[in-house]
Coordinates of C-alpha atoms in Angstrom, one line a residue:
M1 CA -13.6 23.2 -50.6
A2 CA -13.4 25.2 -47.4
V3 CA -16.1 23.0 -45.8
L4 CA -14.2 19.9 -46.8
S5 CA -11.0 21.3 -45.3
E6 CA -12.7 22.1 -42.1
R7 CA -14.2 18.6 -41.9
S8 CA -10.8 17.0 -42.5
A9 CA -9.3 19.2 -39.8
V10 CA -12.0 18.1 -37.3
L11 CA -11.6 14.4 -38.2
E12 CA -7.8 14.7 -37.7
A13 CA -8.2 16.4 -34.4
E14 CA -10.7 13.7 -33.2
S15 CA -8.5 10.8 -34.4
A16 CA -5.3 12.2 -32.8
P17 CA -4.5 10.8 -29.3
S18 CA -5.4 13.2 -26.5
P19 CA -2.7 14.6 -24.2
R20 CA -4.2 12.6 -21.4
R21 CA -4.0 9.3 -23.3
R22 CA -0.4 10.0 -24.2
R23 CA 0.4 10.9 -20.6
F24 CA -0.8 7.5 -19.4
A25 CA 0.4 5.5 -22.4
V26 CA 4.1 6.5 -22.1
P27 CA 4.5 5.3 -18.4
L28 CA 2.7 2.1 -19.2
A29 CA 5.0 1.4 -22.1
L30 CA 8.0 2.1 -19.9
N31 CA 6.6 -0.1 -17.2
A32 CA 6.4 -3.0 -19.7
V33 CA 9.9 -2.4 -20.9
S34 CA 11.2 -2.3 -17.3
I35 CA 9.5 -5.7 -16.5
L36 CA 10.9 -7.3 -19.7
L37 CA 14.4 -6.0 -18.8
G38 CA 14.2 -7.2 -15.3
T39 CA 13.0 -10.7 -16.4
G40 CA 15.8 -10.8 -18.9
L41 CA 18.4 -9.9 -16.3
W42 CA 17.0 -12.6 -14.0
W43 CA 17.2 -15.2 -16.8
A44 CA 20.7 -14.1 -17.6
L45 CA 21.9 -14.5 -14.0
A46 CA 20.4 -18.0 -13.9
A47 CA 22.1 -18.9 -17.2
L48 CA 25.4 -17.6 -15.9
G49 CA 25.4 -20.0 -13.0
V50 CA 23.9 -18.0 -10.2
E51 CA 22.1 -20.3 -7.9
I52 CA 18.6 -19.1 -8.6
P53 CA 15.8 -20.8 -10.6
A54 CA 15.2 -19.6 -14.1
P55 CA 11.9 -18.0 -15.0
P56 CA 10.6 -21.1 -16.8
E57 CA 11.3 -23.2 -13.7
V58 CA 9.5 -20.7 -11.5
A59 CA 6.6 -20.6 -13.9
G60 CA 6.3 -24.4 -13.9
K61 CA 6.3 -24.4 -10.1
A62 CA 3.6 -21.7 -10.1
G63 CA 1.5 -23.9 -12.4
E64 CA 1.8 -26.9 -10.1
M65 CA 0.9 -24.8 -7.1
I66 CA -2.1 -23.4 -8.9
A67 CA -3.2 -26.8 -10.1
D68 CA -3.1 -28.4 -6.6
G69 CA -4.7 -25.3 -4.9
T70 CA -1.7 -24.5 -2.8
L71 CA -1.2 -21.0 -4.2
L72 CA -4.9 -20.1 -3.9
K73 CA -5.0 -21.2 -0.2
D74 CA -1.8 -19.3 0.6
T75 CA -3.0 -16.2 -1.3
S76 CA -6.4 -16.3 0.5
A77 CA -4.8 -16.7 3.9
S78 CA -2.1 -14.0 3.5
L79 CA -4.4 -11.5 1.8
A80 CA -7.1 -11.9 4.5
R81 CA -4.5 -11.2 7.2
V82 CA -3.0 -8.2 5.4
L83 CA -6.4 -6.7 4.6
A84 CA -7.6 -7.1 8.2
G85 CA -4.5 -5.7 9.8
F86 CA -4.2 -2.9 7.2
A87 CA -7.9 -1.9 7.4
L88 CA -7.9 -1.8 11.2
G89 CA -4.5 0.0 11.4
T90 CA -5.3 2.7 8.9
A91 CA -8.8 3.3 10.3
L92 CA -7.5 3.8 13.8
A93 CA -4.5 5.8 12.5
I94 CA -6.7 8.2 10.5
L95 CA -9.0 8.7 13.5
L96 CA -6.2 9.3 16.0
G97 CA -4.3 11.4 13.5
F98 CA -7.3 13.7 13.0
L99 CA -7.8 14.0 16.8
M100 CA -4.1 14.7 17.4
G101 CA -4.0 17.4 14.7
W102 CA -7.3 19.1 15.7
Y103 CA -7.1 18.9 19.5
G104 CA -3.8 20.0 21.2
L105 CA -4.7 18.1 24.4
V106 CA -5.1 14.8 22.5
R107 CA -1.8 15.4 20.7
S108 CA 0.0 16.2 24.0
L109 CA -1.3 13.0 25.6
T110 CA -0.8 10.6 22.7
E111 CA 2.2 11.8 20.6
P112 CA 4.9 10.6 23.1
W113 CA 3.4 7.1 23.0
V114 CA 3.1 7.1 19.2
Q115 CA 6.7 8.2 18.8
F116 CA 7.9 5.7 21.4
F117 CA 6.3 2.7 19.6
R118 CA 7.5 4.0 16.2
T119 CA 11.0 3.3 17.3
I120 CA 10.2 -0.3 18.1
P121 CA 10.0 -2.5 15.0
P122 CA 6.7 -4.4 14.8
L123 CA 8.6 -7.6 14.4
A124 CA 10.1 -7.1 17.8
I125 CA 6.5 -7.3 19.2
I126 CA 6.0 -10.8 17.9
P127 CA 7.3 -12.6 21.1
L128 CA 5.2 -10.5 23.3
A129 CA 2.2 -11.0 21.0
I130 CA 2.6 -14.8 21.2
V131 CA 2.8 -14.7 25.0
L132 CA -0.2 -12.4 25.4
M133 CA -2.5 -13.5 22.5
G134 CA -1.5 -17.1 21.9
I135 CA -0.7 -18.6 18.5
G136 CA -3.9 -18.1 16.6
E137 CA -4.9 -15.5 14.0
V138 CA -5.0 -12.6 16.5
P139 CA -1.3 -12.1 17.0
K140 CA -0.6 -12.3 13.3
I141 CA -3.2 -9.6 12.5
F142 CA -2.1 -7.5 15.4
V143 CA 1.5 -7.3 14.3
I144 CA 0.3 -6.3 10.7
F145 CA -2.1 -3.8 12.3
L146 CA 0.7 -2.2 14.3
A147 CA 2.9 -1.8 11.2
A148 CA 0.2 -0.2 9.2
F149 CA -1.0 2.0 12.1
L150 CA 2.4 3.4 12.9
A151 CA 3.2 4.2 9.3
C152 CA -0.1 6.0 8.7
V153 CA -0.8 8.0 11.9
I154 CA 2.1 10.5 11.6
S155 CA 1.2 11.1 8.0
T156 CA -2.4 11.9 8.9
L157 CA -1.2 14.2 11.8
Q158 CA 1.1 16.0 9.4
G159 CA -1.7 16.5 6.9
V160 CA -4.0 18.1 9.6
V161 CA -1.4 20.4 11.1
T162 CA -0.3 21.7 7.7
V163 CA -3.8 22.8 6.6
D164 CA -3.6 26.4 5.5
R165 CA -4.9 28.5 8.4
T166 CA -6.2 31.0 6.0
L167 CA -8.7 28.5 4.7
I168 CA -9.9 27.7 8.2
N169 CA -10.2 31.4 9.2
A170 CA -12.0 32.2 6.0
A171 CA -14.5 29.4 6.8
R172 CA -15.0 30.8 10.3
V173 CA -15.7 34.3 8.9
L174 CA -18.3 32.8 6.7
G175 CA -20.0 31.3 9.7
A176 CA -18.9 27.7 9.5
G177 CA -18.7 25.7 12.7
D178 CA -16.0 23.3 13.7
A179 CA -17.8 20.3 12.3
T180 CA -18.3 22.0 8.9
I181 CA -14.7 23.2 8.8
F182 CA -13.4 19.8 9.7
R183 CA -15.5 18.1 7.1
R184 CA -15.3 20.6 4.2
V185 CA -11.8 22.0 4.8
V186 CA -9.5 19.9 6.9
V187 CA -10.4 16.5 5.5
P188 CA -10.0 17.4 1.8
A189 CA -6.8 19.4 2.5
S190 CA -5.2 16.5 4.4
S191 CA -6.4 13.7 2.2
P192 CA -3.1 13.7 0.1
F193 CA -1.1 13.1 3.3
I194 CA -3.5 10.4 4.4
L195 CA -3.3 8.5 1.1
V196 CA 0.5 8.6 1.1
G197 CA 0.4 7.3 4.7
M198 CA -1.9 4.5 3.6
R199 CA 0.5 3.5 0.8
V200 CA 3.4 3.5 3.2
G201 CA 1.3 1.5 5.7
L202 CA 0.3 -1.0 3.0
G203 CA 4.0 -1.6 2.2
S204 CA 4.7 -2.0 5.9
A205 CA 1.8 -4.5 6.3
W206 CA 3.2 -6.7 3.5
A207 CA 6.7 -6.4 4.8
T208 CA 5.5 -7.7 8.2
L209 CA 3.4 -10.5 6.8
V210 CA 6.0 -13.1 6.4
A211 CA 7.4 -12.8 9.9
A212 CA 3.8 -12.7 11.3
E213 CA 3.0 -16.0 9.5
L214 CA 5.9 -17.7 11.3
I215 CA 3.7 -17.7 14.4
A216 CA 2.4 -21.3 14.1
A217 CA 0.7 -20.7 10.7
Q218 CA -0.6 -23.6 8.6
E219 CA -1.0 -21.7 5.4
G220 CA 0.2 -18.4 3.9
F221 CA 3.3 -17.2 2.1
G222 CA 5.4 -17.0 5.2
Y223 CA 4.6 -20.6 6.2
R224 CA 5.1 -21.8 2.6
M225 CA 8.5 -20.1 2.3
Q226 CA 9.7 -21.4 5.7
N227 CA 8.8 -25.0 4.7
A228 CA 10.5 -24.5 1.3
Q229 CA 13.6 -23.3 3.0
L230 CA 14.0 -26.5 4.9
Y231 CA 14.1 -28.5 1.6
Y232 CA 16.0 -25.8 -0.4
D233 CA 13.0 -25.4 -2.7
L234 CA 13.9 -22.1 -4.3
P235 CA 11.2 -22.2 -7.0
T236 CA 8.5 -22.2 -4.3
I237 CA 10.2 -19.4 -2.5
F238 CA 10.3 -17.4 -5.7
V239 CA 6.7 -18.1 -6.5
S240 CA 5.7 -16.8 -3.0
L241 CA 7.9 -13.7 -3.3
I242 CA 6.6 -12.9 -6.8
T243 CA 3.0 -13.3 -5.7
I244 CA 3.5 -11.0 -2.7
G245 CA 5.0 -8.5 -5.0
I246 CA 2.2 -8.6 -7.5
L247 CA -0.5 -8.4 -4.9
G248 CA 1.2 -5.5 -3.2
L249 CA 1.7 -3.7 -6.5
V250 CA -2.0 -4.1 -7.5
M251 CA -3.1 -2.8 -4.1
D252 CA -0.7 0.1 -4.3
R253 CA -2.0 1.0 -7.8
L254 CA -5.6 0.9 -6.5
L255 CA -4.6 3.4 -3.7
L256 CA -2.8 5.5 -6.2
L257 CA -6.0 5.6 -8.4
A258 CA -8.0 6.6 -5.3
E259 CA -5.5 9.3 -4.6
R260 CA -5.9 10.7 -8.1
R261 CA -9.7 10.7 -7.9
L262 CA -9.9 12.2 -4.4
T263 CA -7.2 14.8 -4.9
G264 CA -8.1 15.9 -8.5
W265 CA -8.2 19.5 -7.3
Q266 CA -4.4 19.4 -6.9
E267 CA -2.1 20.7 -9.6
R268 CA 0.0 17.9 -11.0
P269 CA 3.2 18.1 -13.2

């Protein structure tokens, strides 16, 4: 009987959901509830006479745009621009942020310019970008690049300068050189700041996209919404907005997953 009791206890323990599963299941359930409540509120506002299309109307328009390939073309064009600008911006921001944080001379030379351009909205650069770069893809990607870069560089700098000096001194005592300290101490310790900066930069890149695509674009969400505005085509505008939101959310979740994997050594509540 004692053996049977032990086996039953083991089976119950194995069948019970682990704390980790419960920790992820609860937020997902709350996310689903939040989406349903938001959709219900949207539907209610449309039913009450607010001049916005109801969810079924937007869903129908999305189906039309998927069927004729419009949504796929716009998604491909906008996503390519965001990815190019975001990748270039964050790569340069991380490199410059590391150099600024590690070398005082580089910081003294570059920080005034970084702070200067941070006070200028990337959208204000659009007229200058058109004059200097024409109306092709380059100015669109440049404006997105600038938004991502400015959002990420300060976060990276902050991550480097806040590394615990005790860790660096301990590594030096053990005989580590600058390259080893930088690779094994500074980069891991500053990675949470870098990834937060990348998430902020990603949001800035998507926020700048629509304005960037007003520069003589022939496809993309900004171009599509501008055309829809002329004909008061609200369903098309809603489809574009929702698609941008979904793509941005998916990319943000991927960065959050990378943050959890790369900073697993951190204590989390």
